[in-house]
Coordinates of N, CA and C in Angstrom, one line a residue:
X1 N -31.6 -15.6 -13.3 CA -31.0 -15.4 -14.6 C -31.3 -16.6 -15.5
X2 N -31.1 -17.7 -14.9 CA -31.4 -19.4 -15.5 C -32.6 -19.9 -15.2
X3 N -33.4 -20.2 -16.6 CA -34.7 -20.8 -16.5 C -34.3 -22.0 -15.2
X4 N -35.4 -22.2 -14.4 CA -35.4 -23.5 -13.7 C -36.7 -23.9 -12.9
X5 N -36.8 -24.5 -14.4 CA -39.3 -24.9 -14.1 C -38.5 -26.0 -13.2
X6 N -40.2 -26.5 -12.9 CA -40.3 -27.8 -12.5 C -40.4 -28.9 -13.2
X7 N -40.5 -28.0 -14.7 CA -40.5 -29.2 -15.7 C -39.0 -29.5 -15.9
X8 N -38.3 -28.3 -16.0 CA -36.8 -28.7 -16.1 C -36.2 -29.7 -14.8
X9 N -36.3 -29.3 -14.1 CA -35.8 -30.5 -13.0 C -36.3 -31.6 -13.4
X10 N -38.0 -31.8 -13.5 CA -38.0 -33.1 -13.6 C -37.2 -34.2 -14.8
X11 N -37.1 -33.3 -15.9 CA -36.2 -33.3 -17.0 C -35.1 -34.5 -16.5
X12 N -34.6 -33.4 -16.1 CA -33.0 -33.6 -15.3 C -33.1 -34.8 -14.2
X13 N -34.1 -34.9 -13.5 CA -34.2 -35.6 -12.6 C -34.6 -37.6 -13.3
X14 N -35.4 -37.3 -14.4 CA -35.7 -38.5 -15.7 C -34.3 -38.8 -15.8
X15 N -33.6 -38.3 -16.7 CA -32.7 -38.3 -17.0 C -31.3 -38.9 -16.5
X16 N -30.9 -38.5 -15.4 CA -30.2 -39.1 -14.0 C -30.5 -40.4 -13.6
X17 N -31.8 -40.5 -13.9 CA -31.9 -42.1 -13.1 C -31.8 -42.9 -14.5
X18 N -32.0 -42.2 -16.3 CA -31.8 -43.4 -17.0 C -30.3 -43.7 -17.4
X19 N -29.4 -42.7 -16.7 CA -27.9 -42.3 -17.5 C -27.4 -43.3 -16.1
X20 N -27.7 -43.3 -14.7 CA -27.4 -43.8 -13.6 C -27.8 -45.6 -14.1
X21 N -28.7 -45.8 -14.2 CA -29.6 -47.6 -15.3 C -28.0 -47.9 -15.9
X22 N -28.2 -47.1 -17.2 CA -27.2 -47.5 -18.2 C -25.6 -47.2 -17.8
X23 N -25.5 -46.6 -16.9 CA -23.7 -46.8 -16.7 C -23.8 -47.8 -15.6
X24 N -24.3 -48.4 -14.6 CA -24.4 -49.7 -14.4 C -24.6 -51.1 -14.8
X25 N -25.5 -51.0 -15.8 CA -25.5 -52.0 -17.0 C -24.2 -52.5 -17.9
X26 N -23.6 -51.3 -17.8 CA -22.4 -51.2 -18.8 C -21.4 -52.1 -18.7
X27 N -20.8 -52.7 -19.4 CA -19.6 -53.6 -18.9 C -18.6 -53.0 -19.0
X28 N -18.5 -51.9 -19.8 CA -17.1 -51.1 -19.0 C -17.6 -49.1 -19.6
X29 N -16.6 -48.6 -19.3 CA -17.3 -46.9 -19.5 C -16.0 -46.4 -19.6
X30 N -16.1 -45.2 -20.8 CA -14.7 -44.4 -21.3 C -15.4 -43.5 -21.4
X31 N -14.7 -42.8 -20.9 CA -14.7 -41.0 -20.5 C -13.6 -40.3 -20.7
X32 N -13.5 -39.1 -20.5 CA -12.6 -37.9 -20.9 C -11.5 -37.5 -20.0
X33 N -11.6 -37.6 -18.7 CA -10.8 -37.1 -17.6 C -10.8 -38.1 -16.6
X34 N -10.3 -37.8 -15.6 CA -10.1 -38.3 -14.4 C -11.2 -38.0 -13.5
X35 N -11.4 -36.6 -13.4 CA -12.6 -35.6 -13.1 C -14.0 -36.5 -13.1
X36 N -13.9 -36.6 -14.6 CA -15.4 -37.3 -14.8 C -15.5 -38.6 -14.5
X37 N -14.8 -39.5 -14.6 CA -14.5 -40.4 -13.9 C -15.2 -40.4 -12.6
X38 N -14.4 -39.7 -11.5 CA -14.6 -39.7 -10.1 C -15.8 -39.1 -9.9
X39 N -16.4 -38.6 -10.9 CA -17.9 -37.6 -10.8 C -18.7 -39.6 -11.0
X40 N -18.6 -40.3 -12.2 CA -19.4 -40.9 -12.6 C -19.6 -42.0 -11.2
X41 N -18.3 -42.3 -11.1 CA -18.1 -43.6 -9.6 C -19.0 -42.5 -8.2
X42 N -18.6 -41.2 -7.9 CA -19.2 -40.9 -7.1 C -20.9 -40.2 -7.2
X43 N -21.6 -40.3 -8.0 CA -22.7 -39.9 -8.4 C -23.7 -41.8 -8.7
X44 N -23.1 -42.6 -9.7 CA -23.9 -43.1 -10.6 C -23.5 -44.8 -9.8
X45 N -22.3 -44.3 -8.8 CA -21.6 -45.6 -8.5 C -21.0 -46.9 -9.0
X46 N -20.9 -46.7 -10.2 CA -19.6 -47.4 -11.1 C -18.2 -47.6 -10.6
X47 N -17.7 -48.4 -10.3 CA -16.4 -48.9 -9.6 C -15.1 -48.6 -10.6
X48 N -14.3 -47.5 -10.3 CA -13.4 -46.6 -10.8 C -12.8 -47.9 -12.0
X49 N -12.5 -49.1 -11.5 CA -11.8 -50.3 -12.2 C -12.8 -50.7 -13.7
X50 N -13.9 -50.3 -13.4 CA -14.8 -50.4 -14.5 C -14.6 -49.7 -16.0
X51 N -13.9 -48.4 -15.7 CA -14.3 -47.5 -16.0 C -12.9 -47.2 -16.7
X52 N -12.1 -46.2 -17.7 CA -11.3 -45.9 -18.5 C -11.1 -44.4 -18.6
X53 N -10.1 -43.6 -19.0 CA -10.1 -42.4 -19.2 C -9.2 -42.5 -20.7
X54 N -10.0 -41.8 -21.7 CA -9.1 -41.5 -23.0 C -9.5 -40.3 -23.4
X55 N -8.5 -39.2 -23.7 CA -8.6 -37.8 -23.8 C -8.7 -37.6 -25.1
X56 N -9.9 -36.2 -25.3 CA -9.8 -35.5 -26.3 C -8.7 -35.1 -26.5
X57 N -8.6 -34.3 -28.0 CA -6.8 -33.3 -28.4 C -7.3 -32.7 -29.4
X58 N -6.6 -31.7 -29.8 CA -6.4 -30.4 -30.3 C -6.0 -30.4 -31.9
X59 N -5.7 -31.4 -32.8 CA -5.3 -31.7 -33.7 C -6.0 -31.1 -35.2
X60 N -6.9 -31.1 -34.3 CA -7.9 -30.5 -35.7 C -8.2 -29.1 -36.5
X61 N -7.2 -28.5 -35.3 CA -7.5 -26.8 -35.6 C -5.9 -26.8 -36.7
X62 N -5.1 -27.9 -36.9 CA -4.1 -28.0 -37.3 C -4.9 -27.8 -39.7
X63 N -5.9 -28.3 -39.2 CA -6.7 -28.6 -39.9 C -7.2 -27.5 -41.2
X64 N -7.9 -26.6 -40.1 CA -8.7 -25.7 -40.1 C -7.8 -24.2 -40.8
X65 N -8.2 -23.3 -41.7 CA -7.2 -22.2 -42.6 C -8.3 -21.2 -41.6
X66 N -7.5 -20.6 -41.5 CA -7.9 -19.2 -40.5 C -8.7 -17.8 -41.2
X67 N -9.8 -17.8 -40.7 CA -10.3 -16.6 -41.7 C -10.2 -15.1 -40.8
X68 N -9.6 -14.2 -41.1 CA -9.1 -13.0 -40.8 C -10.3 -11.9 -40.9
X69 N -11.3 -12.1 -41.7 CA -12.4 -11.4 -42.7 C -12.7 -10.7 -40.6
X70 N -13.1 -11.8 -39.8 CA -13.7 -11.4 -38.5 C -13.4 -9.8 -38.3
X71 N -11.8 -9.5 -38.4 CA -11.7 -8.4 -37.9 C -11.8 -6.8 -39.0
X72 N -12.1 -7.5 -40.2 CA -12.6 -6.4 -41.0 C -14.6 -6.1 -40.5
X73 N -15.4 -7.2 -40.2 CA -16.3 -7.0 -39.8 C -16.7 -6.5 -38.4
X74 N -15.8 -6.7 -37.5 CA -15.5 -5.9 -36.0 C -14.5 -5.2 -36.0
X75 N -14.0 -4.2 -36.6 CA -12.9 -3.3 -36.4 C -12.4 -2.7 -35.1
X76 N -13.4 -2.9 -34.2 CA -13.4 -2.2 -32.8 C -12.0 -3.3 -32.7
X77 N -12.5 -4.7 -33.0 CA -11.6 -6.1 -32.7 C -9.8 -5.7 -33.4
X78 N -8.6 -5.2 -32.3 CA -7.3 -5.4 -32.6 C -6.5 -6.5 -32.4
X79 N -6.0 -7.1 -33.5 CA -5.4 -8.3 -33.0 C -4.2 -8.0 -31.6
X80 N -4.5 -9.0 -30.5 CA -3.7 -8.9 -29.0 C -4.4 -7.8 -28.7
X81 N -5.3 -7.1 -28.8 CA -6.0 -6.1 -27.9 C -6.9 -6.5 -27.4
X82 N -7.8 -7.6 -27.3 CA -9.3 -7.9 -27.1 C -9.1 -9.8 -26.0
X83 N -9.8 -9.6 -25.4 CA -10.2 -10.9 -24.4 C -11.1 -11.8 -25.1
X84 N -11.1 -13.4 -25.1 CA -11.6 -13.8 -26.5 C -12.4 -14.8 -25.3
X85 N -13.9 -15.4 -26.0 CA -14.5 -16.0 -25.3 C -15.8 -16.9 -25.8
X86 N -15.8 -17.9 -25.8 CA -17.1 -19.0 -26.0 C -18.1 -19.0 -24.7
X87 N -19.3 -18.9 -25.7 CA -20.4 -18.8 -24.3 C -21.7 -19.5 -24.8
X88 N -22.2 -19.8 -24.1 CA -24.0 -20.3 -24.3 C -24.9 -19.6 -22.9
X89 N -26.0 -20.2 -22.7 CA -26.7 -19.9 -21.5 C -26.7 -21.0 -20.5
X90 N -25.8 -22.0 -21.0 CA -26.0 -23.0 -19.8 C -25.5 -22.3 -18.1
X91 N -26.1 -23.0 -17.5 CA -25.7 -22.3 -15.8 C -24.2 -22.4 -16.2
X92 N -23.6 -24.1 -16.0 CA -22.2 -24.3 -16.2 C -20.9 -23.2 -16.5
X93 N -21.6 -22.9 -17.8 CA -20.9 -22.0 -19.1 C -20.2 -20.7 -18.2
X94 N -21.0 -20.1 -17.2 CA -20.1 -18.9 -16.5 C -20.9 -17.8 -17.3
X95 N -21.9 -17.8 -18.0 CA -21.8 -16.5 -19.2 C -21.5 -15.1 -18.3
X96 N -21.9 -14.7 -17.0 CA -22.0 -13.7 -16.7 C -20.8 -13.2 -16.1
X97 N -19.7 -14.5 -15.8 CA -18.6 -14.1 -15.2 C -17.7 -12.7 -16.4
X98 N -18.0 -13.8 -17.8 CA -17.0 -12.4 -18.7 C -17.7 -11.1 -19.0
X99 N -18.8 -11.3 -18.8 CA -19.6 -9.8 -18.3 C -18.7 -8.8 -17.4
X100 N -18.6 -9.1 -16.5 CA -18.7 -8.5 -14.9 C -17.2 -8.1 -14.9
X101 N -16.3 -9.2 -15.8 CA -14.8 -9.1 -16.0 C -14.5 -7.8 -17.3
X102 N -15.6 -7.9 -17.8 CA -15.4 -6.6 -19.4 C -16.1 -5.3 -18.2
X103 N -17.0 -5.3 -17.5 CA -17.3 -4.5 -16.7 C -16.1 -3.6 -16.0
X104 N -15.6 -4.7 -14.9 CA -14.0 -4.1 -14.0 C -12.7 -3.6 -15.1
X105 N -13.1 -4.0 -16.4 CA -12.0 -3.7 -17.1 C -12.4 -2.8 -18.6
X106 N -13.2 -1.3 -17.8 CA -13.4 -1.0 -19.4 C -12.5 -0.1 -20.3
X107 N -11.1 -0.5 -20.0 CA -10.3 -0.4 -20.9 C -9.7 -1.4 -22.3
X108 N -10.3 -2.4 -22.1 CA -10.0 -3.4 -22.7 C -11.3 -4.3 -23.5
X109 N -11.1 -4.4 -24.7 CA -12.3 -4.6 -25.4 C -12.2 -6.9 -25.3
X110 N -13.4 -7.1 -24.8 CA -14.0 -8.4 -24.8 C -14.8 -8.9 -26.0
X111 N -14.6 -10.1 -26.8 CA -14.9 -10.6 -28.0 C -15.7 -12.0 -27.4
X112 N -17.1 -12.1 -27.2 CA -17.6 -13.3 -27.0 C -18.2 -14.1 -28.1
X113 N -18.1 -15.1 -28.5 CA -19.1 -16.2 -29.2 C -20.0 -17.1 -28.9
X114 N -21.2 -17.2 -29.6 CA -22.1 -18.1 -29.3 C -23.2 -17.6 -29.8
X115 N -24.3 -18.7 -30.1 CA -25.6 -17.9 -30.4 C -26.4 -17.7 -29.7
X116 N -27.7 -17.8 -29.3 CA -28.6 -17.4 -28.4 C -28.6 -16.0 -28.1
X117 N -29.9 -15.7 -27.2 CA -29.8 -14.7 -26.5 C -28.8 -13.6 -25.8
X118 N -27.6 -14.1 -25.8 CA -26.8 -13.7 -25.1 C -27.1 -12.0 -24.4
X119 N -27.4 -11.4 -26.0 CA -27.1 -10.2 -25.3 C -28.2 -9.8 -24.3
X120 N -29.4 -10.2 -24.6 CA -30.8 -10.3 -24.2 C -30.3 -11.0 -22.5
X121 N -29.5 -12.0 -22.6 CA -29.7 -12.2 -20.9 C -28.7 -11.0 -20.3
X122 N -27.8 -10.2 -20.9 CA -27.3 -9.5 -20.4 C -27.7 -8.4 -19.9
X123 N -28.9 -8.2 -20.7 CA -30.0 -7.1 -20.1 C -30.5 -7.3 -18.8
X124 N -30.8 -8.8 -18.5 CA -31.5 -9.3 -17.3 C -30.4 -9.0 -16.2
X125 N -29.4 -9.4 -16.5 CA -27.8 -8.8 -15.5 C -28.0 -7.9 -15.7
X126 N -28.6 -6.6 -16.4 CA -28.3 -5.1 -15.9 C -26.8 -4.6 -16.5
X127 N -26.5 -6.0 -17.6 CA -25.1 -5.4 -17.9 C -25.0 -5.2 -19.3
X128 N -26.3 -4.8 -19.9 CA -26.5 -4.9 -21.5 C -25.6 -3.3 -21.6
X129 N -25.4 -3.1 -23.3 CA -24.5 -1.9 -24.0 C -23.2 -1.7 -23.1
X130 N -22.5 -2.9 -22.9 CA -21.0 -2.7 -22.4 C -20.6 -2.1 -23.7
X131 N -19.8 -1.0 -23.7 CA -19.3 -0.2 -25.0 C -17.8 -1.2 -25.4
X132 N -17.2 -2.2 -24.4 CA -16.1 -2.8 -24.5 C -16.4 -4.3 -25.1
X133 N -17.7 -4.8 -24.8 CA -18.6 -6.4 -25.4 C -18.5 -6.4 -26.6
X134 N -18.1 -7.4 -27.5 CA -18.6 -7.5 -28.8 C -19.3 -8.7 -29.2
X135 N -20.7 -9.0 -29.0 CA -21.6 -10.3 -29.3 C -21.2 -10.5 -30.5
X136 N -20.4 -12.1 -31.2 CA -20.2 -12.0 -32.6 C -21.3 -12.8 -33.1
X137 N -22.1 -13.9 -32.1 CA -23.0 -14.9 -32.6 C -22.2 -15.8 -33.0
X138 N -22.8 -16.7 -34.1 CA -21.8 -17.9 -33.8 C -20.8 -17.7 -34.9
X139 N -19.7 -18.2 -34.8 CA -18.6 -18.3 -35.6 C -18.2 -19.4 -36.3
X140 N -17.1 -19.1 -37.3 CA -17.0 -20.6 -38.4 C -15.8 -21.1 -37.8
X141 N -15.7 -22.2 -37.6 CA -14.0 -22.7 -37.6 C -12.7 -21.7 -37.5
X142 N -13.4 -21.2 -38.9 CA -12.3 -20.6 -39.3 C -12.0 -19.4 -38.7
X143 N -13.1 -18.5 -38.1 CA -13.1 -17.4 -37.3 C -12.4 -17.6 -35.8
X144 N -12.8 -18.8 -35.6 CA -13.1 -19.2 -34.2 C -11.2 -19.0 -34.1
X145 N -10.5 -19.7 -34.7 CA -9.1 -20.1 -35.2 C -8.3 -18.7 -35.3
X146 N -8.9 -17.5 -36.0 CA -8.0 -16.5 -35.8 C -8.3 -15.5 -34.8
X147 N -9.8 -15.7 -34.5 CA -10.1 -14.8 -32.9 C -8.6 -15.7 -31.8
X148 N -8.7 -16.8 -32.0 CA -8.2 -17.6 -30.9 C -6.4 -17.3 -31.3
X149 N -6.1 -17.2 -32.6 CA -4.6 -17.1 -32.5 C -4.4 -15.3 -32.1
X150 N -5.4 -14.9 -32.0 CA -4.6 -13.4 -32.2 C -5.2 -12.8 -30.7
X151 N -6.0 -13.4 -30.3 CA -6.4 -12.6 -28.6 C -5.6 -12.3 -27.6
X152 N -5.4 -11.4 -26.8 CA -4.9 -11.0 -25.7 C -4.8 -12.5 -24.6
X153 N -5.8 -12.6 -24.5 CA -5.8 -14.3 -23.7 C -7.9 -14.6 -24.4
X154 N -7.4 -16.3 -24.3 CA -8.6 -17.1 -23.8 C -9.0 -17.2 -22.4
X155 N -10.4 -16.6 -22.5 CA -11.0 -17.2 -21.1 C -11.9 -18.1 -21.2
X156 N -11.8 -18.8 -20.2 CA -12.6 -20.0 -20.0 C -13.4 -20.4 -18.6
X157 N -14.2 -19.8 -18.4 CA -14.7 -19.3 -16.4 C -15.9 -20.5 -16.6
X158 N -16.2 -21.8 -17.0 CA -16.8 -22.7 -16.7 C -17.0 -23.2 -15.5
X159 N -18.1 -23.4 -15.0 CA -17.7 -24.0 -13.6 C -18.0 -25.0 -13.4
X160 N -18.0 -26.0 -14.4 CA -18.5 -27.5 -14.7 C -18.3 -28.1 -16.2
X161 N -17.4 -28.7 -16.1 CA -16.8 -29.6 -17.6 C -16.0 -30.6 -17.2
X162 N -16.6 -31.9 -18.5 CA -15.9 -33.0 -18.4 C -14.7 -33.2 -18.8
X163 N -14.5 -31.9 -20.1 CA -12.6 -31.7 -20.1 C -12.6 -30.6 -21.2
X164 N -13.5 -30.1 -22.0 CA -12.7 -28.7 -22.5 C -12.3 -28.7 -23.2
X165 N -12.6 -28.7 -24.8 CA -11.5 -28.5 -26.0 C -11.4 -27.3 -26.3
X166 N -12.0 -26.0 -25.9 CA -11.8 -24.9 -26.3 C -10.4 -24.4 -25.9
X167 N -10.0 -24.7 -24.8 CA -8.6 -23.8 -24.3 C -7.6 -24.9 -24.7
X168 N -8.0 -26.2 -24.6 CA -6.7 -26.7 -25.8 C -6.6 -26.3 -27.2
X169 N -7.1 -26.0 -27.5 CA -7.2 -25.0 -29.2 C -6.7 -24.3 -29.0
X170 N -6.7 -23.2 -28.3 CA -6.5 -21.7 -28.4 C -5.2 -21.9 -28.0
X171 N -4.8 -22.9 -26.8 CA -3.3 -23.3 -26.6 C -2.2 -23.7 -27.4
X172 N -3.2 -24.5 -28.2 CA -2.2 -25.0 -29.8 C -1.9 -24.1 -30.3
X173 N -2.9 -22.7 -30.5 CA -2.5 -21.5 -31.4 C -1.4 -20.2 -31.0
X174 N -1.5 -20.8 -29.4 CA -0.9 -19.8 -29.3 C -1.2 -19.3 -28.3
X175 N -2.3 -18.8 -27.9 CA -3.2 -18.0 -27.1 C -2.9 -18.2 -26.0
X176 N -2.6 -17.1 -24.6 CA -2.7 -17.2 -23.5 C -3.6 -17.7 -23.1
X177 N -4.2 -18.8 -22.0 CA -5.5 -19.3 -21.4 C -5.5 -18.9 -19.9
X178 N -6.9 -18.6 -19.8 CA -7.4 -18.5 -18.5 C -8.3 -18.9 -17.8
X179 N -8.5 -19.9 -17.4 CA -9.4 -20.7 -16.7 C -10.0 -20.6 -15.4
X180 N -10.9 -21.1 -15.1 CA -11.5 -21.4 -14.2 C -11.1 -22.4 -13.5
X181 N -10.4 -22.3 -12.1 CA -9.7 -23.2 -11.0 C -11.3 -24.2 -10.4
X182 N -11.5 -24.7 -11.3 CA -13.1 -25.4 -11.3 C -12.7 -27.1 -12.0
X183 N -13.4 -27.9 -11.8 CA -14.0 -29.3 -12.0 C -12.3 -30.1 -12.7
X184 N -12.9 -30.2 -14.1 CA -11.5 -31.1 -14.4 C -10.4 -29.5 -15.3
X185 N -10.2 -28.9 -15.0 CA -9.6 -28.2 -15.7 C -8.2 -28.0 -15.4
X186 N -8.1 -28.0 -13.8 CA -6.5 -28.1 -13.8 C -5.5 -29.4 -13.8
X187 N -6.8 -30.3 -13.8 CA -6.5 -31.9 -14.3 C -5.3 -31.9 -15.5
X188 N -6.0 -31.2 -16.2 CA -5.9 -31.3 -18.0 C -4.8 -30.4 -18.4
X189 N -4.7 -28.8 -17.7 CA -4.1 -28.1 -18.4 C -2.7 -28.1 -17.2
X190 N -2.8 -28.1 -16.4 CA -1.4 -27.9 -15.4 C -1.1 -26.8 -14.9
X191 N 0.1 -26.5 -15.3 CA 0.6 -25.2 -15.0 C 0.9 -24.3 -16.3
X192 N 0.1 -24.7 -17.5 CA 0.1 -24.2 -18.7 C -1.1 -23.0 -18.6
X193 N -1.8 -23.0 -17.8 CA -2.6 -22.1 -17.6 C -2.4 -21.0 -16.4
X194 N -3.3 -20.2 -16.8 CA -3.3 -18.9 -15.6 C -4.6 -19.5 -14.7
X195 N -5.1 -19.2 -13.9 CA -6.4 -20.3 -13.1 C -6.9 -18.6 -12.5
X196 N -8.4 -18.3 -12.0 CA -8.7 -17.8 -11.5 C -10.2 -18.2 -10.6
X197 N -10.8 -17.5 -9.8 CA -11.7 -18.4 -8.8 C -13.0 -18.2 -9.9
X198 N -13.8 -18.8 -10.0 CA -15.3 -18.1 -11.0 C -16.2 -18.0 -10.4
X199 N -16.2 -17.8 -9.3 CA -16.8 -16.9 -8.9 C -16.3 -15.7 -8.3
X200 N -15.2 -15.1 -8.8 CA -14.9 -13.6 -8.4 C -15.1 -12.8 -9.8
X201 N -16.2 -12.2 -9.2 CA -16.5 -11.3 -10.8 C -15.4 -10.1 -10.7
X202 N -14.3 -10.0 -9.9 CA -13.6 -8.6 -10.0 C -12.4 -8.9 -9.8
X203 N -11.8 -10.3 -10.5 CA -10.9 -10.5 -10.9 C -9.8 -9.6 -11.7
X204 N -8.5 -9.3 -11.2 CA -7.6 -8.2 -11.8 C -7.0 -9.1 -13.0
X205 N -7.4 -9.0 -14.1 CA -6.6 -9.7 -15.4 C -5.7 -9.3 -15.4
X206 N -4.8 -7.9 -15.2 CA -3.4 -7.6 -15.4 C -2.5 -8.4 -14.4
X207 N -3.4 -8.7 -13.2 CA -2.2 -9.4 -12.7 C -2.2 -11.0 -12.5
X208 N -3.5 -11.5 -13.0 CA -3.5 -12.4 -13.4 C -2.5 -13.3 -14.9
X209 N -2.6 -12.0 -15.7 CA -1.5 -12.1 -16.7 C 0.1 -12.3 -16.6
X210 N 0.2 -11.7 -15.5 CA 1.6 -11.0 -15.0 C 2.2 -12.9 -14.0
X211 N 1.0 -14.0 -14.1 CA 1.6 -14.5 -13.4 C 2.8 -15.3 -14.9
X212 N 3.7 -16.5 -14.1 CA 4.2 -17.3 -14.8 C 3.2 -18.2 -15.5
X213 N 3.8 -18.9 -16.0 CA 3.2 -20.4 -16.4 C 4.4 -21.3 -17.4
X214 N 3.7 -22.3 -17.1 CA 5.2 -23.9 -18.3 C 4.5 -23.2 -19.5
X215 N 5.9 -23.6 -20.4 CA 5.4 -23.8 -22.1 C 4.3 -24.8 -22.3
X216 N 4.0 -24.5 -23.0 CA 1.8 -26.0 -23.5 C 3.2 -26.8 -24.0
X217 N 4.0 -27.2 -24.8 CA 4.9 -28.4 -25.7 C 4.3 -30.0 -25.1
X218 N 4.4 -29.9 -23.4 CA 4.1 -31.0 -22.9 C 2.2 -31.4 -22.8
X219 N 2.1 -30.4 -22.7 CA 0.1 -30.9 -22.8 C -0.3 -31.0 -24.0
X220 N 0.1 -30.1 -25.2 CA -0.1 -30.5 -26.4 C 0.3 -31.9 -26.9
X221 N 1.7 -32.2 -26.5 CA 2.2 -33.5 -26.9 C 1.1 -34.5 -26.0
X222 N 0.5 -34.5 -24.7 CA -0.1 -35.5 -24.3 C -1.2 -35.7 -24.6
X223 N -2.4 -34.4 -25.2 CA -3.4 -35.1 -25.9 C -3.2 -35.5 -27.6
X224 N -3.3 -36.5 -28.1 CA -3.7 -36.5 -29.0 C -4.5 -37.6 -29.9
X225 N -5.2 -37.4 -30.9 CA -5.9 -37.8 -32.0 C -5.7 -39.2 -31.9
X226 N -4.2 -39.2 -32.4 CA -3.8 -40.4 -33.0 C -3.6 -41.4 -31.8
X227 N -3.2 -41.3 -30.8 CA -3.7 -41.9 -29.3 C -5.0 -42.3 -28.9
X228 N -6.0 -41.4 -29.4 CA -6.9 -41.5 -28.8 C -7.9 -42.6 -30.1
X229 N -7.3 -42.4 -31.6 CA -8.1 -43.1 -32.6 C -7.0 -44.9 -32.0
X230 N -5.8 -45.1 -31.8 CA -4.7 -46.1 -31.3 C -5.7 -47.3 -30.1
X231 N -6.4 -46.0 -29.3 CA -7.1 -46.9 -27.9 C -7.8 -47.4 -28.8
X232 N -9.0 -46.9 -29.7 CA -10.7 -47.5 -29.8 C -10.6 -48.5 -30.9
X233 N -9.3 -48.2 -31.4 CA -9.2 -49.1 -32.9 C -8.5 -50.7 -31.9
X234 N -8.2 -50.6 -31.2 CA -7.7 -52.0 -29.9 C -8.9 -52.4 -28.8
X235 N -9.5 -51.5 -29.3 CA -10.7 -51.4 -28.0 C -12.0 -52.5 -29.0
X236 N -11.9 -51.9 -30.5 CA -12.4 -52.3 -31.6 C -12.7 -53.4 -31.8
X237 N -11.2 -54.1 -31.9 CA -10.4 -55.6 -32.0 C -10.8 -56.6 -31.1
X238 N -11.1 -56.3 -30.1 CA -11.0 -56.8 -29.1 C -12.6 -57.4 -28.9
X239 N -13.3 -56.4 -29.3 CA -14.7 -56.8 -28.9 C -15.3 -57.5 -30.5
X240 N -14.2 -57.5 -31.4 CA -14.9 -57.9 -32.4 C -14.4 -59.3 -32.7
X241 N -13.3 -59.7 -31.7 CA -13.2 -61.4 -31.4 C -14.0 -62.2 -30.7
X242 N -14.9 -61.3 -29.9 CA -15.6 -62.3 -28.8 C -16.4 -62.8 -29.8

C-alpha cells in the first residue's frame, strides 16, 4: 500500500543519524509528551534529565468562526450522523483503518479530510466507491471546526504521534473522540477518550460508543497556550542573560 524504495529508507536512514548528531549536541531538548521523550532517550540516547516536556493546546479553534457552507456542499453529510476524520498517506496516519471501519459499518456515513490521493489509494485497498465515504480534500479552519463540532465522534486510529492536536480540538468542540490505544495518546487524553486497538479493522463503533468516559473540563484546562507561551518566554530570559 506504502511506497518503500530504497531511496526512501535511505532517506530515513540519513536522516536518523543527523536528528540522532543534533539531539546530542543539544544542551537541552523540549518536546511535546512524555511519549516522545522516552522515544528520543530511548532511540537517540539523550538522558531523560536533559530533556523537558511542554504541551501543545487547543486554544486556537476558540479563535476560528465555523463555516457550515461544508454541509450544503455534502448533503449526504447530517450533522451527528457521520464519523469525522483527518488523513494523509503516511504509514503512521492509519488511512486504511477508517476505510475498513466505514466498510463494517455501512449504515453510517464516514466524512474524511486530507489531500492527496486518498481515494486513489483506496482503490489499491480494493475499497474504492464506499457509497458511505465522503473524500472532502482538504478543508479550511473553518470547515474543519464545524465538521468537528457536529460529528457523531472523532476518530483518530494513528499508530504513531508525538501528541495530536486534532482530537484535542474536536474535544474543545464538543466532539466525541476515538482513538487509537497507540504511542502517546492515552498519555494525553485519559479517560476523556473512547480507545480502540488500530489494528482491528472490525471494530464495533456502537459499542465502542456505548462505553463511559470523564468530562474533557480537566484535559482542556491542562493544555494550554498561555502555559505553554509562560514556559518559552522564561525559557527566553534565561538564555538571553548568559
Amino acid at each position: 500500500f506504502y511506497r518503500d524504495t530504497r531511496r526512501d529508507r535511505l532517506s530515513a536512514a540519513w536522516h536518523c543519524l543527523q536528528y540522532r548528531r543534533i539531539a546530542q549536541k543539544a544542551e537541552r531538548i523540549i518536546t511535546v509528551s512524555e511519549f516522545s521523550k522516552a522515544e528520543i532517550h530511548k532511540y537517540y540516547g539523550v538522558p531523560p534529565e536533559k530533556m523537558d516536556v511542554v504541551y501543545n493546546a487547543w486554544q486556537q479553534m476558540q479563535r476560528i468562526a465555523p463555516d457550515d457552507g461544508v454541509f450544503a456542499r455534502h448533503p449526504q453529510l447530517q450533522k451527528g450522523g457521520y464519523y469525522f476524520s483527518m488523513a494523509n498517506l503516511l504509514k503512521n496516519k492509519n488511512f486504511p483503518w477508517v476505510l475498513r471501519a466505514a466498510k463494517a459499518k455501512p449504515d453510517a456515513m464516514f466524512a474524511i479530510a486530507g489531500g492527496g490521493s486518498l481515494a486513489e489509494e483506496a482503490g489499491r485497498l480494493g475499497l474504492a466507491d464506499l457509497p458511505n465515504v465522503v473524500y472532502l480534500g482538504y478543508v479550511s479552519d473553518g470547515e474543519a471546526k464545524s465538521l468537528m463540532a457536529n460529528c457523531r465522534a472523532f476518530l483518530f486510529p494513528t499508530l504513531y504521534e508525538g501528541f495530536g492536536i486534532p482530537p484535542l480540538e474536536a474535544l474543545a468542540l464538543g466532539a466525541p473522540i476515538a482513538l487509537a490505544k497507540a504511542s502517546c495518546l492515552p498519555e494525553l487524553y485519559g479517560d476523556t477518550a473512547r480507545y480502540f486497538d488500530p489494528y482491528d479493522y472490525e471494530v464495533d463503533l456502537d459499542a465502542l460508543a456505548a462505553r463511559p468516559v470523564a468530562p474533557p473540563d480537566k484535559v482542556l484546562a491542562k493544555y494550554s497556550w498561555d502555559k505553554t507561551a509562560a514556559f518559552w518566554l522564561e525559557e527566553i530570559k534565561k538564555y538571553a542573560q548568559q
